[in-house]
Amino acid sequence: MKKLGICVSICAKTAEEFIESIKRARSVADVIELRFDCLNEIKPEILWSQIKQIRQNFNGKLLATFRPLEQGGSRNLTPAEREAFWIHSHVFEFVDWADLEADFSAEDINKFWGKAFEKIIKSFHDFKTPPTNLDEIYNRISAGSDLLKIAVRADDVTDSISVWKLLARAKFDNKKLIPIAMGEAGKWTRILSLAHGAPMTYASLETGKETASGQIAAQDLIQTYRVKELNEQTEIYGVVGNPVSHSLSPFMHNAGFKFHNLNAVYIPFEVKDLDEFVMKFVRVETRDVDINLKGFSVTFPHKEAIVKHLDYLDETAKAVGAVNTIKIEKGKLFGFNTDAEGFIVPLKNSYGDLRDARVAILGAGGAARAAIYTLKNEGADVTVFARNLDKTKKLAEEFRVQSSKLKAKTESYRDFDIIVNATPLGTFGEFENKTPLLAAQIENIKLVYDLIYNPYETRLIKEAQKANVPTIGGLAMLLAQATKQFEIWTGKEAPIKAMNAVVLKKLS
Ligand code: NAP
């Protein structure tokens, strides 16, 4: 069987929405999964003729699924209801393939109708922890099937290894297996499985229409991750952090790889336990999977913790005490900090000479460290303000700058030229409507630099506009640090325009 590509899964409550979605899926799907169990009611007289028409104008395959709730379906189904659907509803006349759960046999259908479906997928789903008996499950669903699908839940990235490793067994057995690790931490399996021998990967019709946790929109799989072009030689990069679902880095770096036509892809890796990730995915001597990992970005909360795993550190990373970029070469891990340069380039472009500029940095975390280091190098006069005075004092002593407690909303920052927000206040989610200061506190300030990039215009930026203070948003830093990362990994000039355009589109 040739590689199929993308299977778009359609789940809708009403027949109208169901049919409309199937029609739209045709432009991106190689296979369309019709999740009949999602429908409130199955009315053959309405559905069959429309599905028949859709099938005539579709080059791919239609796959029927009717899954009971306890196996990951959308509603309770009695054995009699399942039998009525598969055997007596004549669905096989209108679709090509069937997805049957392990407890339902194709033989039951075939004894009535002969070979009713062109292909049978046997599937297994587990929504709790990854089961330890995956080989046994694989054996169980192998009989009487053309394709196997095993989907398990991954709470951390390493939970997805056991299901991924079944791919090697399937290759040896000459079987077609679709391994899926569900959840954000399993997204990498959805992106890379085609390249490593799976016949297809499941996708949603669009963002927000996922039928399983961690599913990626078909357009993103095709255009951002280029899953149909990847192979086992593809160089893998990614972002390692927790959370990573909000990250725009996959869009930026993949746009760069595409621009230069590189056989490389950048993937989100949601990592809770960093030590496990390094041991099982990264270190040649101990790793459990080899996906040709060549480097990764490191983000919250691992920027400082990663340092102990590295073989070499560049000067900036050493001085900042945090790493946001790893390059892997001949099994060795090289750490860099591109946040420092990413921070200072837009600031200098906007403000000019920073010598003796009085800069207030709000926040005392990883981003603040990079900012303080590079501002000191430029000769700026830096004060760190944060809510935890002990932590702030320690940081200030380390870098020989001043420190103070974050000001109350009634106190002014009038003694400063530049304010930098390095706290998460204002960022998408729970902090979105928050700001570390109000317009009245920054009259006469020359520049406000908010490191937050999502949303594009934060509450702080709006406060600065109210006070007529010029601003820089976090997108400038995001792009500048990513540009440098791209150059470290590929040795090529980063296509800034293409990378910027894709991020602006995502934020609009
Ligand atoms: P971090 O290491 O977690 O540090 C965050 C700092 O903000 C800490 O000092 C923390 O104080 C403080 N903070 C957290 N919640 C607060 C609150 N409710 N009120 C006041 N202070 C609070 O994070 P980071 O890596 O430095 O990142 C900071 C921000 O910069 C994030 O929003 C991140 O997205 C952004 N950033 C942007 C870029 C870019 O390219 N544009 C790059 C890096 C970071 P405690 O220590 O007391 O918790």
XYZ file of C-alpha atoms and ligand atoms in Angstrom:
556
model
C 0.000 0.000 0.000
C 1.379 3.402 -0.904
C 1.673 6.072 1.723
C -1.678 7.815 2.099
C -0.915 11.006 3.958
C -3.480 12.978 5.896
C -6.666 11.571 7.366
C -9.000 14.397 8.393
C -11.359 13.326 11.135
C -14.876 14.798 10.993
C -17.133 14.905 14.033
C -20.386 16.893 14.053
C -23.690 16.581 15.846
C -26.016 17.447 12.984
C -26.180 15.880 9.523
C -25.928 19.349 7.882
C -22.687 20.241 9.664
C -21.340 16.727 9.121
C -21.881 16.860 5.347
C -20.610 20.450 5.091
C -17.395 19.540 6.952
C -16.782 16.433 4.816
C -17.102 18.566 1.695
C -14.563 21.065 3.014
C -12.135 18.335 4.062
C -11.759 17.129 0.462
C -9.282 19.879 -0.414
C -6.763 18.854 2.295
C -7.438 15.173 3.020
C -6.236 11.955 1.457
C -8.634 10.051 3.690
C -11.689 11.496 5.448
C -12.799 9.812 8.633
C -16.568 10.036 9.108
C -17.155 9.795 12.834
C -20.760 8.556 12.710
C -20.745 8.159 16.492
C -20.673 11.976 16.821
C -24.042 12.411 15.113
C -27.085 12.909 17.355
C -29.035 10.730 14.997
C -28.159 8.703 11.912
C -30.757 9.175 9.208
C -29.695 7.008 6.254
C -32.252 8.614 3.927
C -30.526 12.008 4.396
C -26.912 10.886 4.735
C -26.309 8.165 2.187
C -27.207 10.035 -0.999
C -25.102 13.062 0.019
C -22.117 10.943 0.996
C -22.414 9.087 -2.299
C -22.199 12.415 -4.148
C -19.196 13.564 -2.121
C -17.435 10.297 -2.865
C -17.844 10.800 -6.598
C -15.909 14.087 -6.370
C -13.144 12.898 -4.080
C -9.939 11.149 -5.104
C -9.199 9.835 -1.633
C -10.920 7.327 0.622
C -13.882 7.658 2.979
C -13.463 5.886 6.283
C -16.402 5.068 8.577
C -16.012 5.032 12.366
C -18.749 4.242 14.906
C -16.951 4.119 18.219
C -18.563 3.540 21.634
C -17.914 6.010 24.438
C -15.760 3.713 26.559
C -13.348 3.282 23.637
C -13.051 6.991 22.873
C -16.247 7.499 20.889
C -18.796 10.235 21.394
C -21.764 8.326 22.785
C -22.927 5.180 24.491
C -23.536 2.413 21.978
C -25.004 -0.973 22.777
C -23.674 -4.066 20.963
C -27.028 -4.188 19.112
C -26.620 -0.567 17.914
C -23.095 -1.253 16.698
C -24.251 -4.340 14.858
C -27.177 -2.462 13.313
C -24.812 0.237 12.037
C -22.100 -1.969 10.611
C -24.246 -4.788 9.269
C -27.758 -3.551 8.560
C -27.402 0.136 7.681
C -25.639 -0.567 4.366
C -22.941 2.007 5.243
C -20.407 -0.127 3.340
C -22.077 0.843 0.065
C -21.189 4.500 0.599
C -17.709 4.486 2.156
C -14.446 2.687 1.336
C -12.981 1.681 4.663
C -14.098 0.831 8.194
C -12.388 1.497 11.532
C -13.355 -1.282 13.921
C -12.456 -1.517 17.571
C -10.614 -4.581 18.820
C -13.836 -6.184 20.111
C -15.672 -6.018 16.770
C -14.728 -8.323 13.951
C -14.838 -7.741 10.203
C -15.903 -11.376 9.930
C -19.212 -10.464 11.564
C -19.879 -8.077 8.699
C -18.412 -10.220 5.921
C -20.520 -13.264 6.729
C -23.578 -11.188 5.794
C -22.265 -9.319 2.781
C -19.025 -10.894 1.611
C -16.036 -8.521 1.711
C -17.957 -5.395 2.562
C -15.136 -2.855 3.011
C -12.042 -2.346 0.884
C -9.883 -2.036 3.994
C -10.303 -2.569 7.712
C -8.482 -0.486 10.325
C -8.390 -2.096 13.733
C -7.966 0.499 16.434
C -7.113 0.638 20.101
C -7.408 3.744 22.309
C -6.233 4.291 25.875
C -6.940 7.645 27.504
C -5.187 7.155 30.801
C -1.536 6.271 31.112
C 0.351 4.492 28.335
C -0.381 0.777 28.844
C 2.593 -1.481 29.469
C 1.239 -4.292 27.277
C 1.326 -2.552 23.903
C 2.902 -5.579 22.188
C 0.011 -7.731 23.350
C -2.480 -5.136 22.090
C -0.635 -5.006 18.765
C -0.931 -8.827 18.499
C -4.602 -8.700 19.384
C -5.580 -6.212 16.682
C -3.243 -7.567 13.996
C -5.563 -10.381 12.954
C -8.112 -9.519 10.297
C -6.919 -5.969 9.684
C -5.173 -4.079 6.897
C -4.055 -1.205 9.103
C -3.522 -0.972 12.845
C -4.071 2.173 14.868
C -2.855 2.395 18.447
C -3.541 5.642 20.302
C -2.363 6.189 23.875
C -2.267 9.249 26.093
C 1.017 11.037 26.798
C 1.237 13.394 29.775
C 4.942 13.938 29.243
C 6.879 13.596 26.025
C 8.587 10.388 27.136
C 5.171 8.671 27.637
C 4.929 8.572 23.847
C 8.048 6.460 23.295
C 6.440 3.031 23.782
C 3.806 3.553 21.097
C 6.388 5.115 18.757
C 8.658 2.087 19.100
C 5.916 -0.173 17.704
C 6.656 1.398 14.310
C 9.911 -0.544 14.111
C 8.091 -3.767 14.937
C 5.414 -3.049 12.314
C 8.116 -2.421 9.709
C 9.693 -5.776 10.553
C 6.295 -7.542 10.396
C 5.404 -5.748 7.152
C 2.338 -4.276 8.857
C 0.911 -0.785 8.464
C 0.700 0.869 11.860
C -0.532 4.348 12.819
C 1.012 5.130 16.230
C -0.531 8.084 18.040
C 0.416 9.669 21.338
C -2.528 11.860 22.283
C -2.177 15.152 24.144
C 0.133 18.114 23.627
C 3.127 15.992 24.668
C 2.430 13.524 21.859
C 2.180 16.011 18.983
C 5.600 15.022 17.656
C 4.266 11.519 16.838
C 1.549 13.053 14.650
C 4.146 15.123 12.775
C 6.864 12.495 12.318
C 5.018 9.183 11.958
C 4.523 9.435 8.171
C 8.260 9.971 7.692
C 8.987 6.870 9.757
C 6.672 4.449 7.948
C 3.108 5.080 9.159
C 0.588 4.983 6.299
C -1.250 8.086 7.469
C -1.588 10.622 10.250
C -4.831 12.037 11.652
C -5.605 15.754 11.515
C -8.426 18.126 12.342
C -10.262 20.053 9.658
C -9.142 23.271 11.326
C -7.940 24.527 14.708
C -10.792 24.145 17.195
C -12.301 21.131 15.395
C -10.022 18.496 16.918
C -11.590 15.073 17.478
C -8.743 13.979 19.764
C -6.368 15.818 22.057
C -3.168 17.011 20.367
C -4.565 16.752 16.846
C -3.077 19.342 14.472
C -5.029 21.119 11.736
C -4.509 19.532 8.300
C -3.323 22.826 6.778
C -0.657 23.186 9.472
C 0.523 19.587 8.970
C 0.833 20.208 5.244
C 2.094 23.777 5.074
C 3.909 24.390 8.362
C 5.294 20.938 9.124
C 5.383 19.659 5.508
C 4.693 16.147 6.817
C 4.392 14.611 3.363
C 7.903 15.774 2.425
C 9.696 14.523 5.552
C 11.708 11.301 5.677
C 13.984 9.474 8.106
C 16.897 11.732 7.108
C 14.985 14.924 7.961
C 16.837 16.995 10.540
C 14.680 17.508 13.600
C 14.625 20.713 15.657
C 12.045 21.822 18.169
C 11.025 23.822 21.184
C 11.416 22.144 24.565
C 9.354 23.613 27.396
C 6.113 23.381 29.318
C 3.779 24.715 28.091
C 4.688 25.010 24.410
C 1.246 25.034 22.802
C 1.283 28.855 22.572
C 4.736 28.965 20.941
C 5.103 30.728 17.614
C 8.577 29.294 17.074
C 7.361 26.307 14.965
C 5.774 28.737 12.504
C 8.891 30.947 12.321
C 11.514 28.232 11.977
C 9.513 26.056 9.614
C 8.976 29.108 7.383
C 12.767 29.515 7.397
C 13.413 25.846 6.540
C 10.858 26.035 3.743
C 12.416 29.243 2.353
C 15.821 27.556 2.072
C 14.281 24.271 0.943
C 15.981 22.370 3.779
C 15.102 18.833 4.755
C 14.408 19.953 8.322
C 11.398 20.450 10.574
C 10.780 22.232 13.881
C 8.375 20.565 16.333
C 6.805 21.391 19.723
C 8.094 19.075 22.468
C 6.101 19.487 25.676
C 8.582 18.366 28.307
C 7.832 18.179 32.019
C 10.783 16.076 33.120
C 13.827 17.568 31.397
C 16.287 14.925 32.669
C 14.153 12.119 31.195
C 13.870 13.955 27.897
C 17.629 14.408 27.619
C 18.230 10.771 28.540
C 15.597 9.218 26.247
C 15.556 11.562 23.253
C 18.881 13.373 23.151
C 21.936 11.555 24.512
C 23.271 9.066 21.963
C 24.490 6.730 24.720
C 21.105 6.436 26.486
C 18.375 7.430 24.064
C 15.342 5.240 23.394
C 14.368 6.846 20.094
C 16.512 8.179 17.276
C 14.638 10.806 15.298
C 17.753 12.620 14.001
C 17.473 15.423 16.544
C 19.938 18.175 15.601
C 19.016 20.921 18.032
C 16.291 22.632 19.992
C 15.142 25.842 21.578
C 14.688 25.789 25.330
C 11.934 27.786 26.937
C 10.161 28.159 30.273
C 10.818 26.497 32.740
C 14.003 24.739 31.539
C 16.401 27.527 30.474
C 18.577 27.269 33.574
C 18.072 23.549 34.302
C 19.354 22.542 30.866
C 22.823 23.936 31.572
C 24.014 20.873 33.547
C 23.321 18.626 30.542
C 25.534 20.504 28.102
C 29.035 19.701 26.884
C 29.916 23.257 25.846
C 28.530 26.708 26.614
C 29.154 29.878 24.638
C 30.395 32.987 26.460
C 26.991 34.692 26.590
C 25.205 31.591 27.925
C 27.897 31.236 30.596
C 27.599 34.865 31.654
C 23.774 34.923 31.598
C 23.514 31.535 33.341
C 20.711 30.422 31.003
C 20.496 28.712 27.630
C 17.758 29.002 25.020
C 19.444 27.254 22.076
C 21.059 23.813 21.775
C 22.914 22.516 18.763
C 23.747 18.802 18.634
C 26.856 17.807 16.719
C 28.461 14.368 16.758
C 26.541 13.550 19.934
C 27.780 16.629 21.795
C 25.464 19.324 23.107
C 26.415 22.957 22.497
C 24.485 25.628 24.428
C 23.914 29.237 23.347
C 21.921 32.175 24.610
C 20.363 34.139 21.765
C 17.898 35.952 24.065
C 20.605 38.477 24.972
C 21.243 39.508 21.370
C 17.546 39.182 20.557
C 16.795 41.613 23.368
C 19.391 44.267 22.609
C 19.187 44.519 18.804
C 15.649 46.004 18.653
C 16.390 48.231 21.653
C 19.497 49.743 20.081
C 17.702 50.155 16.765
C 15.004 52.131 18.483
C 16.843 53.998 21.271
C 20.363 54.319 19.929
C 23.356 54.562 22.253
C 22.526 52.993 25.620
C 25.539 54.305 27.523
C 24.308 55.691 30.876
C 20.682 55.128 29.907
C 18.711 54.526 33.102
C 16.877 51.238 32.612
C 14.274 49.685 34.941
C 13.793 45.955 34.370
C 10.576 44.550 35.815
C 10.971 40.858 36.672
C 13.942 38.786 37.760
C 13.679 35.592 35.728
C 15.513 34.174 32.717
C 14.591 36.972 30.301
C 15.633 39.594 32.859
C 19.041 37.904 33.233
C 19.689 38.090 29.480
C 18.548 41.715 29.417
C 20.705 42.779 32.386
C 23.800 41.074 30.968
C 23.594 42.736 27.598
C 22.486 46.149 28.941
C 25.538 46.158 31.236
C 27.735 45.415 28.233
C 26.273 48.481 26.532
C 27.076 50.647 29.564
C 23.488 51.170 30.730
C 22.601 51.965 34.344
C 20.305 49.073 35.351
C 17.859 48.593 38.236
C 15.861 45.360 38.643
C 12.393 45.540 40.157
C 10.611 42.339 41.192
C 8.090 41.057 43.703
C 10.503 38.780 45.534
C 13.111 41.086 47.037
C 15.504 38.353 48.197
C 15.651 36.788 44.740
C 16.001 40.223 43.142
C 18.847 41.229 45.467
C 20.722 38.020 44.673
C 20.372 38.592 40.957
C 21.395 42.236 41.290
C 24.497 41.286 43.296
C 25.477 38.670 40.691
C 25.356 41.254 37.890
C 26.375 44.266 40.029
C 23.242 46.315 39.375
C 20.674 47.968 41.672
C 17.535 46.212 42.890
C 14.206 47.160 44.386
C 10.751 45.812 45.082
C 8.239 46.176 42.225
C 6.592 49.594 42.665
C 2.981 50.034 43.747
C 0.637 51.440 41.092
C 0.726 54.848 42.835
C 4.523 55.273 42.576
C 6.309 56.802 39.608
C 9.215 55.490 37.515
C 10.139 59.108 36.647
C 13.862 58.550 37.347
C 14.219 56.162 34.393
C 14.654 56.488 30.624
C 13.602 52.973 29.642
C 11.215 50.451 31.223
C 11.478 46.756 30.282
C 8.699 44.331 31.182
C 10.241 40.902 31.822
C 7.302 39.563 33.855
C 4.482 37.517 32.301
C 1.938 40.259 33.173
C -0.073 40.965 30.011
C 0.579 37.676 28.255
C -2.156 35.603 26.587
C -4.259 33.594 29.075
C -4.693 34.322 32.778
C -2.413 37.405 32.697
C -3.812 38.983 29.530
C -5.566 41.989 31.105
C -2.811 42.666 33.598
C -0.068 45.283 33.469
C 2.928 45.841 35.743
C 2.289 49.618 35.708
C -0.180 52.321 34.662
C 0.148 55.309 32.297
C 0.451 57.770 35.202
C 3.633 56.023 36.433
C 5.607 56.529 33.224
C 5.174 60.140 32.247
C 8.463 61.490 30.843
C 9.846 57.989 30.227
C 11.548 57.740 26.814
C 10.717 54.132 25.899
C 8.685 51.137 27.116
C 9.883 47.708 25.943
C 7.425 44.875 26.608
C 8.961 41.442 26.060
C 5.523 39.858 25.698
C 4.577 39.178 22.084
C 1.193 37.515 22.422
C -1.052 39.519 22.268
C 0.680 41.792 19.794
C -0.581 44.859 21.679
C -0.468 44.245 25.424
C -2.177 46.200 28.178
C 1.224 47.732 29.041
C 1.733 48.906 25.452
C -1.706 50.545 25.633
C -0.796 52.252 28.930
C 2.396 53.582 27.311
C 0.423 54.872 24.337
C -1.907 56.673 26.762
C 1.137 58.362 28.294
C 2.560 59.171 24.824
C 5.620 57.023 25.470
C 7.172 55.236 22.444
C 7.090 51.417 22.636
C 8.711 48.217 21.381
C 6.679 44.980 21.535
C 8.074 41.500 22.221
C 7.768 40.332 18.642
C 10.940 42.199 17.719
C 12.927 40.225 20.329
C 11.228 36.954 19.425
C 12.219 37.382 15.825
C 15.761 38.578 16.577
C 16.525 35.638 18.932
C 14.995 33.156 16.457
C 17.010 34.600 13.588
C 20.196 33.966 15.500
C 19.057 30.426 16.403
C 18.315 29.686 12.778
C 21.808 30.790 11.785
C 23.429 28.675 14.520
C 21.560 25.559 13.357
C 21.702 25.928 9.596
C 24.681 28.214 8.914
C 22.357 30.114 6.580
C 20.998 33.627 6.728
C 17.537 33.614 8.317
C 14.789 34.812 5.943
C 13.511 37.467 8.339
C 10.691 38.702 6.099
C 9.213 35.220 5.657
C 9.559 34.431 9.371
C 8.005 37.747 10.400
C 5.106 37.421 7.955
C 4.078 34.020 9.246
C 4.090 35.180 12.877
C 2.131 38.350 12.132
C -0.466 36.214 10.350
C -0.748 33.926 13.381
C -1.149 36.871 15.763
C -3.723 38.705 13.623
P 10.520 33.630 34.388
O 11.902 33.109 34.422
O 9.407 32.810 34.907
O 10.518 35.031 35.182
C 9.352 35.775 35.345
C 9.562 36.905 36.321
O 8.302 37.573 36.459
C 9.965 36.453 37.729
O 10.754 37.447 38.331
C 8.620 36.335 38.421
O 8.702 36.519 39.804
C 7.892 37.514 37.829
N 6.457 37.350 37.933
C 5.741 36.242 37.610
N 4.441 36.461 37.846
C 4.341 37.710 38.335
C 3.258 38.500 38.785
N 2.019 38.033 38.793
N 3.511 39.757 39.259
C 4.769 40.233 39.270
N 5.853 39.521 38.857
C 5.631 38.279 38.395
O 10.110 34.027 32.901
P 11.070 34.570 31.744
O 11.577 33.453 30.923
O 12.039 35.540 32.330
O 10.005 35.349 30.830
C 9.369 36.526 31.297
C 8.449 37.045 30.196
O 9.216 37.442 29.075
C 7.493 35.974 29.701
O 6.208 36.514 29.530
C 8.061 35.553 28.374
O 7.048 35.166 27.459
C 8.730 36.838 27.906
N 9.843 36.513 27.012
C 9.779 36.988 25.743
C 10.791 36.718 24.862
C 10.701 37.249 23.472
O 11.408 36.740 22.597
N 9.915 38.253 23.220
C 11.903 35.939 25.265
C 11.951 35.468 26.586
C 10.906 35.761 27.446
P 8.942 35.268 40.809
O 10.355 34.844 40.579
O 8.642 35.836 42.124
O 7.955 34.200 40.365
